[in-house]
Each structure stands twice: as C-alpha cells, then as structure tokens.
C-alpha cells in the first residue's frame, strides 16, 4: 500500500486507529501541542482573529471554524478571549472539523455551554457567511504520498510485508503530472512528498474567504517546498520507526507550505515562524502579566512554556504560520505579505 493508505489506516482505522482509540495528548500521551502548552497561544490567535473581524467591518454572521481541534483546548481559549470583544459572540456559530468520534467527545466536554456543529470535512461548512478558521497541527496528520525521482518519472514508496515483517519498498516508475514542476529542482534518488487532500481543503476555505470575508490561521511544522523523507512516528514523546506498532504511534509528516498556498483564489501572508508571530502579537507582555500572579513551580512552568512556544531552538522556528484573507483586505495582525 502507499504511505498515504498506511497513514490513513494507522490514524483512522475505526477500531485500531490512533486517533479513534485514544487521547494522544499531554505528558501521559505521546505528544503535546502549542495550546496544551499554554493558554497564551489561543489568546493571541483570538486577538488577531478579532482584529481581522473588526478590520472587515464586523460581519454579523460568522462561522468560527477549527480543523482538527484535538482536546478542544485551543477553541476553549479562543472563546474565553473573544468574550472580551464586544459584539463578536453575538455573531458567530462554532464549527469543528473532526474525523475521530473519540476526539469529538473530548471536544464536547471542553466546550460545555457552547453548541458546536461537527463536520467530517470542509465540504459541509457554511458557505454563505464570513468564515474565521484556525488549524493547529491538522495538516501534518493528513496522509502524504512519497515519490522517489527516477529519470523523468517517480517511484512511489510503499509499505509491504516480508517474512511477516512490515517493510518499505518502491513501485515501478511512472510519470506524475502533480510533480511535473519538481522535475526542475530534483535529481535522481531525491524524495518528494505531497498531500493529495490539502489543496482541496485550502481551495474550499479560500473560496469562502474570498466571497464572504473572514480569514484562516494555519500553524504547523514544516517549510517551503518539500524535499526528503519527513514521515515520523512518536510514542511516549520519543521518535520511533514509522512501521513500529501501527495504530499505536502518532504518524505525521512536515507540511509543505508552498503546496498549501498554490493557486488560491484569496490572498495569503508570508510563511512566518511561530516564535516571530507570537512575539509580534505581544506574547512577552502577556507572559509578564500572567507571571505576576504566579510563584514557585507554577511560575517556572509558565516561563518554560513561553520559551517552548517561541524560542528558535524549541517550537519557535520549526513551527510556521500563514494566514489567508480576502484580496484587498489588509493582512491580519502578526503577518506580512
Ligand atoms: N489542534 C489540536 C490537535 C492536533 S492533533 C491541538 O493543537 O492540540 C490532530 C487533530 O486533527 C486530531 O483531533 C485528529 O483527530 C484530527 N484529524 C486528523 N486528520 C483529520 C482529518 N483527515 N479529518 C478530520 N480531522 C482530522
């Protein structure tokens, strides 16, 4: 099977899939994410979102959307912060795109008192109103295909079985129109990854933003233009072989931000390192305000969380963000074009 089929099955098999069967977050789990590290992440996203809403004339019908909300922590932080923005909470409805029933139940718990609508995909999101979208570590969980350059064609990396053990192999070489442009900057043996699902998701969101207003704020680890094997598996916060215990490890790949923004009908910002984005929005001032109410271990933990989100040697540089917004609107706070 292709790497994409293997990833889909490992992550979303109805019974044995990673996201369908467990809560992977936190110190007990396999990995942690920015909103699980500190409330400051969601608070600052809420501010740039609210500012974009005001800059666009405060549209009165707004869909507030999150893709892959995990435990629901980020949306809960955003909603708490938006309570301070006059008028916003009269205007919105909440929409969560989540494939895992188990994750949906955690989100329901975290968002008690709100009435989110869950969606299997972006196709059913409202398309007649402004849409403000947040996605953190969503695109890295989407299945990717891996292609190895062979002359003017590509051999697909696959997962098979040899002597009862999972192993990687390569298909015969074929031409691939989706990778035509990569013939210019790769040589024989180079590996290129692509995610077939991402362009459709991005185009659907971008069409709605361009027609009805709104913005999207996307955070993930990755870079501009994929090159090399980035498929990785995490178990109990350690890297393991991606073929190890299928369905019991988190499987992700770096996000190719170039592929995300290619041919979109709306505007997009530059790809911005997460640390720079958070500093532009004043995370240091927010961290100081919160620190004044803390002491001993809680203070140490808070200082470590600030560093973890922003420092270039931690998540500050590896993680990147882009924003989408309507042509003619100004880029949301924290972003440049
Ligand atoms: N945004 C959260 C969680 C990231 S983990 C955080 O920052 O903590 C990825 C999330 O995306 C999980 O909730 C997972 O179930 C969901 N997910 C992954 N692939 C998906 C898909 N194809 N469709 C819908 N949800 C998906």
GROMACS .gro file of C-alpha atoms and ligand atoms in nm:
model
  363
    1UNK     CA    1   0.000   0.000   0.000
    2UNK     CA    2   0.103   0.362  -0.045
    3UNK     CA    3   0.232   0.563   0.252
    4UNK     CA    4  -0.096   0.759   0.234
    5UNK     CA    5  -0.304   0.442   0.274
    6UNK     CA    6  -0.078   0.326   0.557
    7UNK     CA    7  -0.109   0.664   0.737
    8UNK     CA    8  -0.489   0.672   0.695
    9UNK     CA    9  -0.526   0.325   0.834
   10UNK     CA   10  -0.287   0.382   1.127
   11UNK     CA   11  -0.454   0.710   1.225
   12UNK     CA   12  -0.821   0.649   1.149
   13UNK     CA   13  -0.896   0.275   1.136
   14UNK     CA   14  -1.241   0.262   1.305
   15UNK     CA   15  -1.125   0.024   1.577
   16UNK     CA   16  -0.745   0.026   1.589
   17UNK     CA   17  -0.671   0.377   1.459
   18UNK     CA   18  -0.452   0.607   1.665
   19UNK     CA   19  -0.699   0.897   1.687
   20UNK     CA   20  -1.008   0.677   1.704
   21UNK     CA   21  -0.892   0.479   2.005
   22UNK     CA   22  -0.707   0.713   2.243
   23UNK     CA   23  -0.624   1.060   2.377
   24UNK     CA   24  -0.270   1.116   2.250
   25UNK     CA   25  -0.202   1.450   2.422
   26UNK     CA   26  -0.021   1.571   2.730
   27UNK     CA   27   0.254   1.431   2.948
   28UNK     CA   28   0.079   1.093   2.976
   29UNK     CA   29   0.029   1.075   2.599
   30UNK     CA   30   0.261   1.069   2.300
   31UNK     CA   31   0.297   1.435   2.215
   32UNK     CA   32   0.191   1.782   2.321
   33UNK     CA   33   0.082   2.081   2.115
   34UNK     CA   34   0.102   2.460   2.148
   35UNK     CA   35  -0.247   2.510   2.301
   36UNK     CA   36  -0.176   2.229   2.550
   37UNK     CA   37   0.150   2.403   2.648
   38UNK     CA   38  -0.003   2.743   2.730
   39UNK     CA   39  -0.330   2.937   2.716
   40UNK     CA   40  -0.129   3.227   2.565
   41UNK     CA   41  -0.127   3.057   2.223
   42UNK     CA   42  -0.507   3.062   2.188
   43UNK     CA   43  -0.538   3.406   2.346
   44UNK     CA   44  -0.310   3.567   2.088
   45UNK     CA   45  -0.479   3.389   1.797
   46UNK     CA   46  -0.813   3.515   1.929
   47UNK     CA   47  -0.678   3.872   1.926
   48UNK     CA   48  -0.558   3.862   1.566
   49UNK     CA   49  -0.886   3.695   1.468
   50UNK     CA   50  -1.093   3.961   1.644
   51UNK     CA   51  -0.886   4.239   1.488
   52UNK     CA   52  -0.939   4.089   1.140
   53UNK     CA   53  -1.313   4.071   1.212
   54UNK     CA   54  -1.317   4.442   1.310
   55UNK     CA   55  -1.100   4.543   1.012
   56UNK     CA   56  -1.353   4.373   0.785
   57UNK     CA   57  -1.641   4.579   0.925
   58UNK     CA   58  -1.762   4.333   1.194
   59UNK     CA   59  -1.968   4.097   0.973
   60UNK     CA   60  -2.281   3.995   1.164
   61UNK     CA   61  -2.286   3.629   1.063
   62UNK     CA   62  -1.961   3.450   1.128
   63UNK     CA   63  -1.865   3.083   1.125
   64UNK     CA   64  -1.583   3.020   1.371
   65UNK     CA   65  -1.415   2.702   1.244
   66UNK     CA   66  -1.142   2.478   1.376
   67UNK     CA   67  -0.985   2.196   1.177
   68UNK     CA   68  -0.867   1.903   1.392
   69UNK     CA   69  -0.944   2.051   1.737
   70UNK     CA   70  -0.782   1.770   1.942
   71UNK     CA   71  -0.894   1.806   2.304
   72UNK     CA   72  -1.078   2.132   2.229
   73UNK     CA   73  -0.833   2.338   2.435
   74UNK     CA   74  -0.749   2.590   2.162
   75UNK     CA   75  -1.114   2.664   2.082
   76UNK     CA   76  -1.195   2.700   2.453
   77UNK     CA   77  -0.908   2.951   2.496
   78UNK     CA   78  -1.017   3.143   2.186
   79UNK     CA   79  -1.380   3.163   2.302
   80UNK     CA   80  -1.280   3.278   2.651
   81UNK     CA   81  -1.070   3.556   2.498
   82UNK     CA   82  -1.338   3.658   2.248
   83UNK     CA   83  -1.580   3.725   2.534
   84UNK     CA   84  -1.384   4.049   2.577
   85UNK     CA   85  -1.462   4.160   2.220
   86UNK     CA   86  -1.794   4.350   2.211
   87UNK     CA   87  -2.033   4.208   1.952
   88UNK     CA   88  -1.831   3.909   1.834
   89UNK     CA   89  -2.005   3.647   2.042
   90UNK     CA   90  -2.347   3.766   1.920
   91UNK     CA   91  -2.243   3.698   1.564
   92UNK     CA   92  -2.086   3.358   1.550
   93UNK     CA   93  -2.156   2.985   1.529
   94UNK     CA   94  -1.889   2.722   1.605
   95UNK     CA   95  -1.790   2.451   1.357
   96UNK     CA   96  -1.542   2.173   1.428
   97UNK     CA   97  -1.399   1.952   1.153
   98UNK     CA   98  -1.305   1.628   1.329
   99UNK     CA   99  -1.284   1.273   1.195
  100UNK     CA  100  -1.249   1.085   1.524
  101UNK     CA  101  -1.560   1.012   1.738
  102UNK     CA  102  -1.334   0.978   2.042
  103UNK     CA  103  -1.184   1.325   1.985
  104UNK     CA  104  -1.534   1.468   1.930
  105UNK     CA  105  -1.637   1.351   2.277
  106UNK     CA  106  -1.332   1.524   2.435
  107UNK     CA  107  -1.419   1.844   2.243
  108UNK     CA  108  -1.779   1.832   2.361
  109UNK     CA  109  -1.657   1.815   2.720
  110UNK     CA  110  -1.408   2.104   2.677
  111UNK     CA  111  -1.675   2.323   2.511
  112UNK     CA  112  -1.960   2.266   2.757
  113UNK     CA  113  -2.203   2.555   2.740
  114UNK     CA  114  -2.138   2.608   2.368
  115UNK     CA  115  -2.312   2.439   2.080
  116UNK     CA  116  -2.060   2.343   1.816
  117UNK     CA  117  -2.157   2.167   1.496
  118UNK     CA  118  -1.925   1.882   1.397
  119UNK     CA  119  -1.826   1.815   1.037
  120UNK     CA  120  -1.648   1.521   0.871
  121UNK     CA  121  -1.482   1.753   0.621
  122UNK     CA  122  -1.475   2.113   0.496
  123UNK     CA  123  -1.740   2.049   0.228
  124UNK     CA  124  -2.030   2.094   0.471
  125UNK     CA  125  -1.905   2.418   0.637
  126UNK     CA  126  -2.135   2.720   0.588
  127UNK     CA  127  -2.058   2.887   0.253
  128UNK     CA  128  -2.284   3.192   0.281
  129UNK     CA  129  -2.113   3.390   0.560
  130UNK     CA  130  -1.773   3.511   0.677
  131UNK     CA  131  -1.556   3.226   0.798
  132UNK     CA  132  -1.271   3.250   1.051
  133UNK     CA  133  -1.067   2.931   1.054
  134UNK     CA  134  -0.798   2.805   1.291
  135UNK     CA  135  -0.589   2.492   1.232
  136UNK     CA  136  -0.302   2.384   1.456
  137UNK     CA  137  -0.122   2.059   1.375
  138UNK     CA  138  -0.404   1.950   1.145
  139UNK     CA  139  -0.231   1.938   0.807
  140UNK     CA  140   0.063   1.734   0.943
  141UNK     CA  141  -0.178   1.450   1.019
  142UNK     CA  142  -0.313   1.432   0.663
  143UNK     CA  143  -0.182   1.132   0.469
  144UNK     CA  144   0.107   1.202   0.232
  145UNK     CA  145   0.246   1.012  -0.064
  146UNK     CA  146   0.622   0.981  -0.103
  147UNK     CA  147   0.776   0.975  -0.451
  148UNK     CA  148   1.138   0.899  -0.537
  149UNK     CA  149   1.273   1.061  -0.854
  150UNK     CA  150   1.375   0.812  -1.127
  151UNK     CA  151   1.469   0.975  -1.458
  152UNK     CA  152   1.168   1.173  -1.582
  153UNK     CA  153   0.933   0.968  -1.362
  154UNK     CA  154   0.874   0.879  -0.998
  155UNK     CA  155   0.873   0.556  -0.799
  156UNK     CA  156   0.624   0.555  -0.514
  157UNK     CA  157   0.744   0.450  -0.168
  158UNK     CA  158   0.515   0.179  -0.034
  159UNK     CA  159   0.460  -0.037   0.272
  160UNK     CA  160   0.464  -0.415   0.228
  161UNK     CA  161   0.535  -0.735   0.419
  162UNK     CA  162   0.847  -0.951   0.402
  163UNK     CA  163   0.898  -1.254   0.630
  164UNK     CA  164   0.596  -1.145   0.833
  165UNK     CA  165   0.752  -0.805   0.899
  166UNK     CA  166   0.643  -0.467   0.763
  167UNK     CA  167   0.895  -0.309   0.528
  168UNK     CA  168   0.928  -0.023   0.280
  169UNK     CA  169   0.954  -0.079  -0.095
  170UNK     CA  170   0.926   0.112  -0.422
  171UNK     CA  171   0.676   0.084  -0.709
  172UNK     CA  172   0.767   0.089  -1.077
  173UNK     CA  173   0.843   0.437  -1.213
  174UNK     CA  174   0.551   0.638  -1.353
  175UNK     CA  175   0.506   0.994  -1.478
  176UNK     CA  176   0.313   1.216  -1.236
  177UNK     CA  177   0.156   1.541  -1.353
  178UNK     CA  178   0.120   1.671  -0.993
  179UNK     CA  179   0.500   1.666  -0.964
  180UNK     CA  180   0.585   1.799  -1.312
  181UNK     CA  181   0.725   2.121  -1.165
  182UNK     CA  182   0.955   1.926  -0.931
  183UNK     CA  183   1.148   1.778  -1.225
  184UNK     CA  184   1.325   2.115  -1.238
  185UNK     CA  185   1.471   2.116  -0.885
  186UNK     CA  186   1.527   1.747  -0.805
  187UNK     CA  187   1.775   1.482  -0.916
  188UNK     CA  188   1.760   1.101  -0.934
  189UNK     CA  189   1.702   0.947  -0.592
  190UNK     CA  190   1.552   1.261  -0.434
  191UNK     CA  191   1.233   1.204  -0.234
  192UNK     CA  192   0.939   1.444  -0.262
  193UNK     CA  193   0.623   1.428  -0.051
  194UNK     CA  194   0.280   1.550  -0.141
  195UNK     CA  195  -0.056   1.554   0.029
  196UNK     CA  196  -0.346   1.500  -0.213
  197UNK     CA  197  -0.612   1.617   0.034
  198UNK     CA  198  -0.460   1.955   0.127
  199UNK     CA  199  -0.520   2.155  -0.197
  200UNK     CA  200  -0.892   2.074  -0.196
  201UNK     CA  201  -0.929   2.178   0.169
  202UNK     CA  202  -0.736   2.501   0.112
  203UNK     CA  203  -0.930   2.592  -0.203
  204UNK     CA  204  -1.265   2.534  -0.030
  205UNK     CA  205  -1.167   2.763   0.260
  206UNK     CA  206  -1.011   3.023   0.028
  207UNK     CA  207  -1.322   3.040  -0.195
  208UNK     CA  208  -1.541   3.111   0.106
  209UNK     CA  209  -1.299   3.372   0.248
  210UNK     CA  210  -1.276   3.550  -0.087
  211UNK     CA  211  -1.653   3.553  -0.142
  212UNK     CA  212  -1.787   3.613   0.208
  213UNK     CA  213  -1.493   3.753   0.407
  214UNK     CA  214  -1.303   3.610   0.701
  215UNK     CA  215  -0.955   3.466   0.742
  216UNK     CA  216  -0.770   3.142   0.814
  217UNK     CA  217  -0.480   3.098   1.056
  218UNK     CA  218  -0.276   2.786   0.994
  219UNK     CA  219   0.001   2.657   1.221
  220UNK     CA  220   0.216   2.353   1.161
  221UNK     CA  221   0.567   2.227   1.145
  222UNK     CA  222   0.717   2.223   0.804
  223UNK     CA  223   0.867   2.453   0.549
  224UNK     CA  224   0.859   2.586   0.196
  225UNK     CA  225   0.874   2.312  -0.073
  226UNK     CA  226   0.908   1.952   0.041
  227UNK     CA  227   1.234   1.765  -0.007
  228UNK     CA  228   1.332   1.447   0.175
  229UNK     CA  229   1.155   1.192   0.395
  230UNK     CA  230   0.977   1.363   0.688
  231UNK     CA  231   0.739   1.081   0.785
  232UNK     CA  232   0.777   1.045   1.158
  233UNK     CA  233   0.627   0.841   1.439
  234UNK     CA  234   0.609   0.944   1.804
  235UNK     CA  235   0.533   0.724   2.101
  236UNK     CA  236   0.552   0.850   2.460
  237UNK     CA  237   0.733   1.165   2.335
  238UNK     CA  238   1.009   0.960   2.162
  239UNK     CA  239   1.069   0.913   1.791
  240UNK     CA  240   1.014   0.553   1.680
  241UNK     CA  241   1.023   0.372   1.343
  242UNK     CA  242   0.707   0.463   1.145
  243UNK     CA  243   0.643   0.089   1.092
  244UNK     CA  244   0.655   0.020   1.468
  245UNK     CA  245   0.320  -0.085   1.625
  246UNK     CA  246   0.083   0.053   1.357
  247UNK     CA  247  -0.209   0.245   1.511
  248UNK     CA  248  -0.033   0.288   1.844
  249UNK     CA  249   0.201   0.573   1.747
  250UNK     CA  250   0.131   0.920   1.615
  251UNK     CA  251   0.227   0.945   1.247
  252UNK     CA  252   0.288   1.284   1.086
  253UNK     CA  253   0.481   1.450   0.805
  254UNK     CA  254   0.613   1.804   0.766
  255UNK     CA  255   0.375   2.039   0.591
  256UNK     CA  256   0.478   2.180   0.255
  257UNK     CA  257   0.354   2.541   0.286
  258UNK     CA  258   0.421   2.611  -0.081
  259UNK     CA  259   0.174   2.339  -0.178
  260UNK     CA  260  -0.083   2.481   0.067
  261UNK     CA  261  -0.095   2.826  -0.093
  262UNK     CA  262  -0.051   2.738  -0.462
  263UNK     CA  263  -0.334   2.868  -0.686
  264UNK     CA  264  -0.558   3.001  -0.409
  265UNK     CA  265  -0.835   3.244  -0.505
  266UNK     CA  266  -0.773   3.469  -0.198
  267UNK     CA  267  -0.463   3.644  -0.056
  268UNK     CA  268  -0.214   3.482   0.179
  269UNK     CA  269   0.060   3.607   0.408
  270UNK     CA  270   0.427   3.512   0.401
  271UNK     CA  271   0.517   3.195   0.585
  272UNK     CA  272   0.610   3.323   0.933
  273UNK     CA  273   0.795   3.137   1.210
  274UNK     CA  274   0.561   3.078   1.506
  275UNK     CA  275   0.801   3.246   1.752
  276UNK     CA  276   0.812   3.568   1.548
  277UNK     CA  277   0.434   3.569   1.504
  278UNK     CA  278   0.373   3.532   1.879
  279UNK     CA  279   0.632   3.797   1.966
  280UNK     CA  280   0.474   4.042   1.718
  281UNK     CA  281   0.142   3.994   1.895
  282UNK     CA  282   0.294   4.065   2.237
  283UNK     CA  283   0.339   3.723   2.396
  284UNK     CA  284   0.618   3.859   2.619
  285UNK     CA  285   0.388   4.126   2.767
  286UNK     CA  286   0.112   3.869   2.814
  287UNK     CA  287   0.358   3.627   2.975
  288UNK     CA  288   0.472   3.900   3.216
  289UNK     CA  289   0.114   3.985   3.312
  290UNK     CA  290   0.035   3.621   3.385
  291UNK     CA  291   0.369   3.574   3.569
  292UNK     CA  292   0.283   3.846   3.821
  293UNK     CA  293   0.014   3.615   3.965
  294UNK     CA  294   0.232   3.303   3.983
  295UNK     CA  295   0.510   3.175   4.203
  296UNK     CA  296   0.737   2.873   4.263
  297UNK     CA  297   0.671   2.569   4.040
  298UNK     CA  298   0.378   2.729   3.852
  299UNK     CA  299   0.599   3.028   3.764
  300UNK     CA  300   0.884   2.803   3.645
  301UNK     CA  301   0.639   2.609   3.430
  302UNK     CA  302   0.495   2.928   3.282
  303UNK     CA  303   0.841   3.065   3.194
  304UNK     CA  304   0.930   2.730   3.033
  305UNK     CA  305   0.604   2.736   2.833
  306UNK     CA  306   0.678   3.083   2.695
  307UNK     CA  307   1.025   2.968   2.591
  308UNK     CA  308   0.893   2.646   2.440
  309UNK     CA  309   0.640   2.826   2.218
  310UNK     CA  310   0.876   3.096   2.095
  311UNK     CA  311   1.245   3.002   2.122
  312UNK     CA  312   1.410   2.920   1.786
  313UNK     CA  313   1.561   2.603   1.933
  314UNK     CA  314   1.222   2.485   2.055
  315UNK     CA  315   0.894   2.536   1.862
  316UNK     CA  316   0.964   2.897   1.758
  317UNK     CA  317   1.128   2.821   1.426
  318UNK     CA  318   1.024   2.466   1.337
  319UNK     CA  319   0.660   2.567   1.353
  320UNK     CA  320   0.535   2.813   1.092
  321UNK     CA  321   0.213   3.001   1.034
  322UNK     CA  322   0.032   3.151   0.736
  323UNK     CA  323  -0.290   3.349   0.715
  324UNK     CA  324  -0.545   3.359   0.433
  325UNK     CA  325  -0.759   3.670   0.388
  326UNK     CA  326  -0.971   3.830   0.113
  327UNK     CA  327  -0.799   4.010  -0.175
  328UNK     CA  328  -0.794   4.381  -0.093
  329UNK     CA  329  -0.813   4.329   0.286
  330UNK     CA  330  -0.506   4.403   0.495
  331UNK     CA  331  -0.311   4.107   0.631
  332UNK     CA  332  -0.416   4.007   0.985
  333UNK     CA  333  -0.204   4.136   1.276
  334UNK     CA  334   0.119   3.940   1.317
  335UNK     CA  335   0.152   3.861   0.944
  336UNK     CA  336   0.319   4.030   0.645
  337UNK     CA  337   0.273   3.982   0.273
  338LIG     N1  338  -0.529   2.112   1.703
  338LIG     C1  339  -0.511   2.027   1.819
  338LIG     C2  340  -0.488   1.880   1.783
  338LIG     C3  341  -0.388   1.840   1.679
  338LIG     S1  342  -0.386   1.665   1.653
  338LIG     C4  343  -0.400   2.083   1.906
  338LIG     O1  344  -0.332   2.172   1.861
  338LIG     O2  345  -0.383   2.036   2.018
  338LIG     C5  346  -0.476   1.645   1.505
  338LIG     C6  347  -0.626   1.655   1.518
  338LIG     O3  348  -0.680   1.651   1.385
  338LIG     C7  349  -0.695   1.544   1.595
  338LIG     O4  350  -0.807   1.599   1.660
  338LIG     C8  351  -0.736   1.448   1.483
  338LIG     O5  352  -0.837   1.359   1.521
  338LIG     C9  353  -0.777   1.547   1.375
  338LIG     N2  354  -0.767   1.499   1.237
  338LIG    C10  355  -0.656   1.447   1.177
  338LIG     N3  356  -0.680   1.418   1.047
  338LIG    C11  357  -0.808   1.455   1.024
  338LIG    C12  358  -0.892   1.450   0.909
  338LIG     N4  359  -0.848   1.400   0.794
  338LIG     N5  360  -1.017   1.497   0.918
  338LIG    C13  361  -1.062   1.549   1.036
  338LIG     N6  362  -0.989   1.553   1.148
  338LIG    C14  363  -0.863   1.506   1.144
   0.00000   0.00000   0.00000
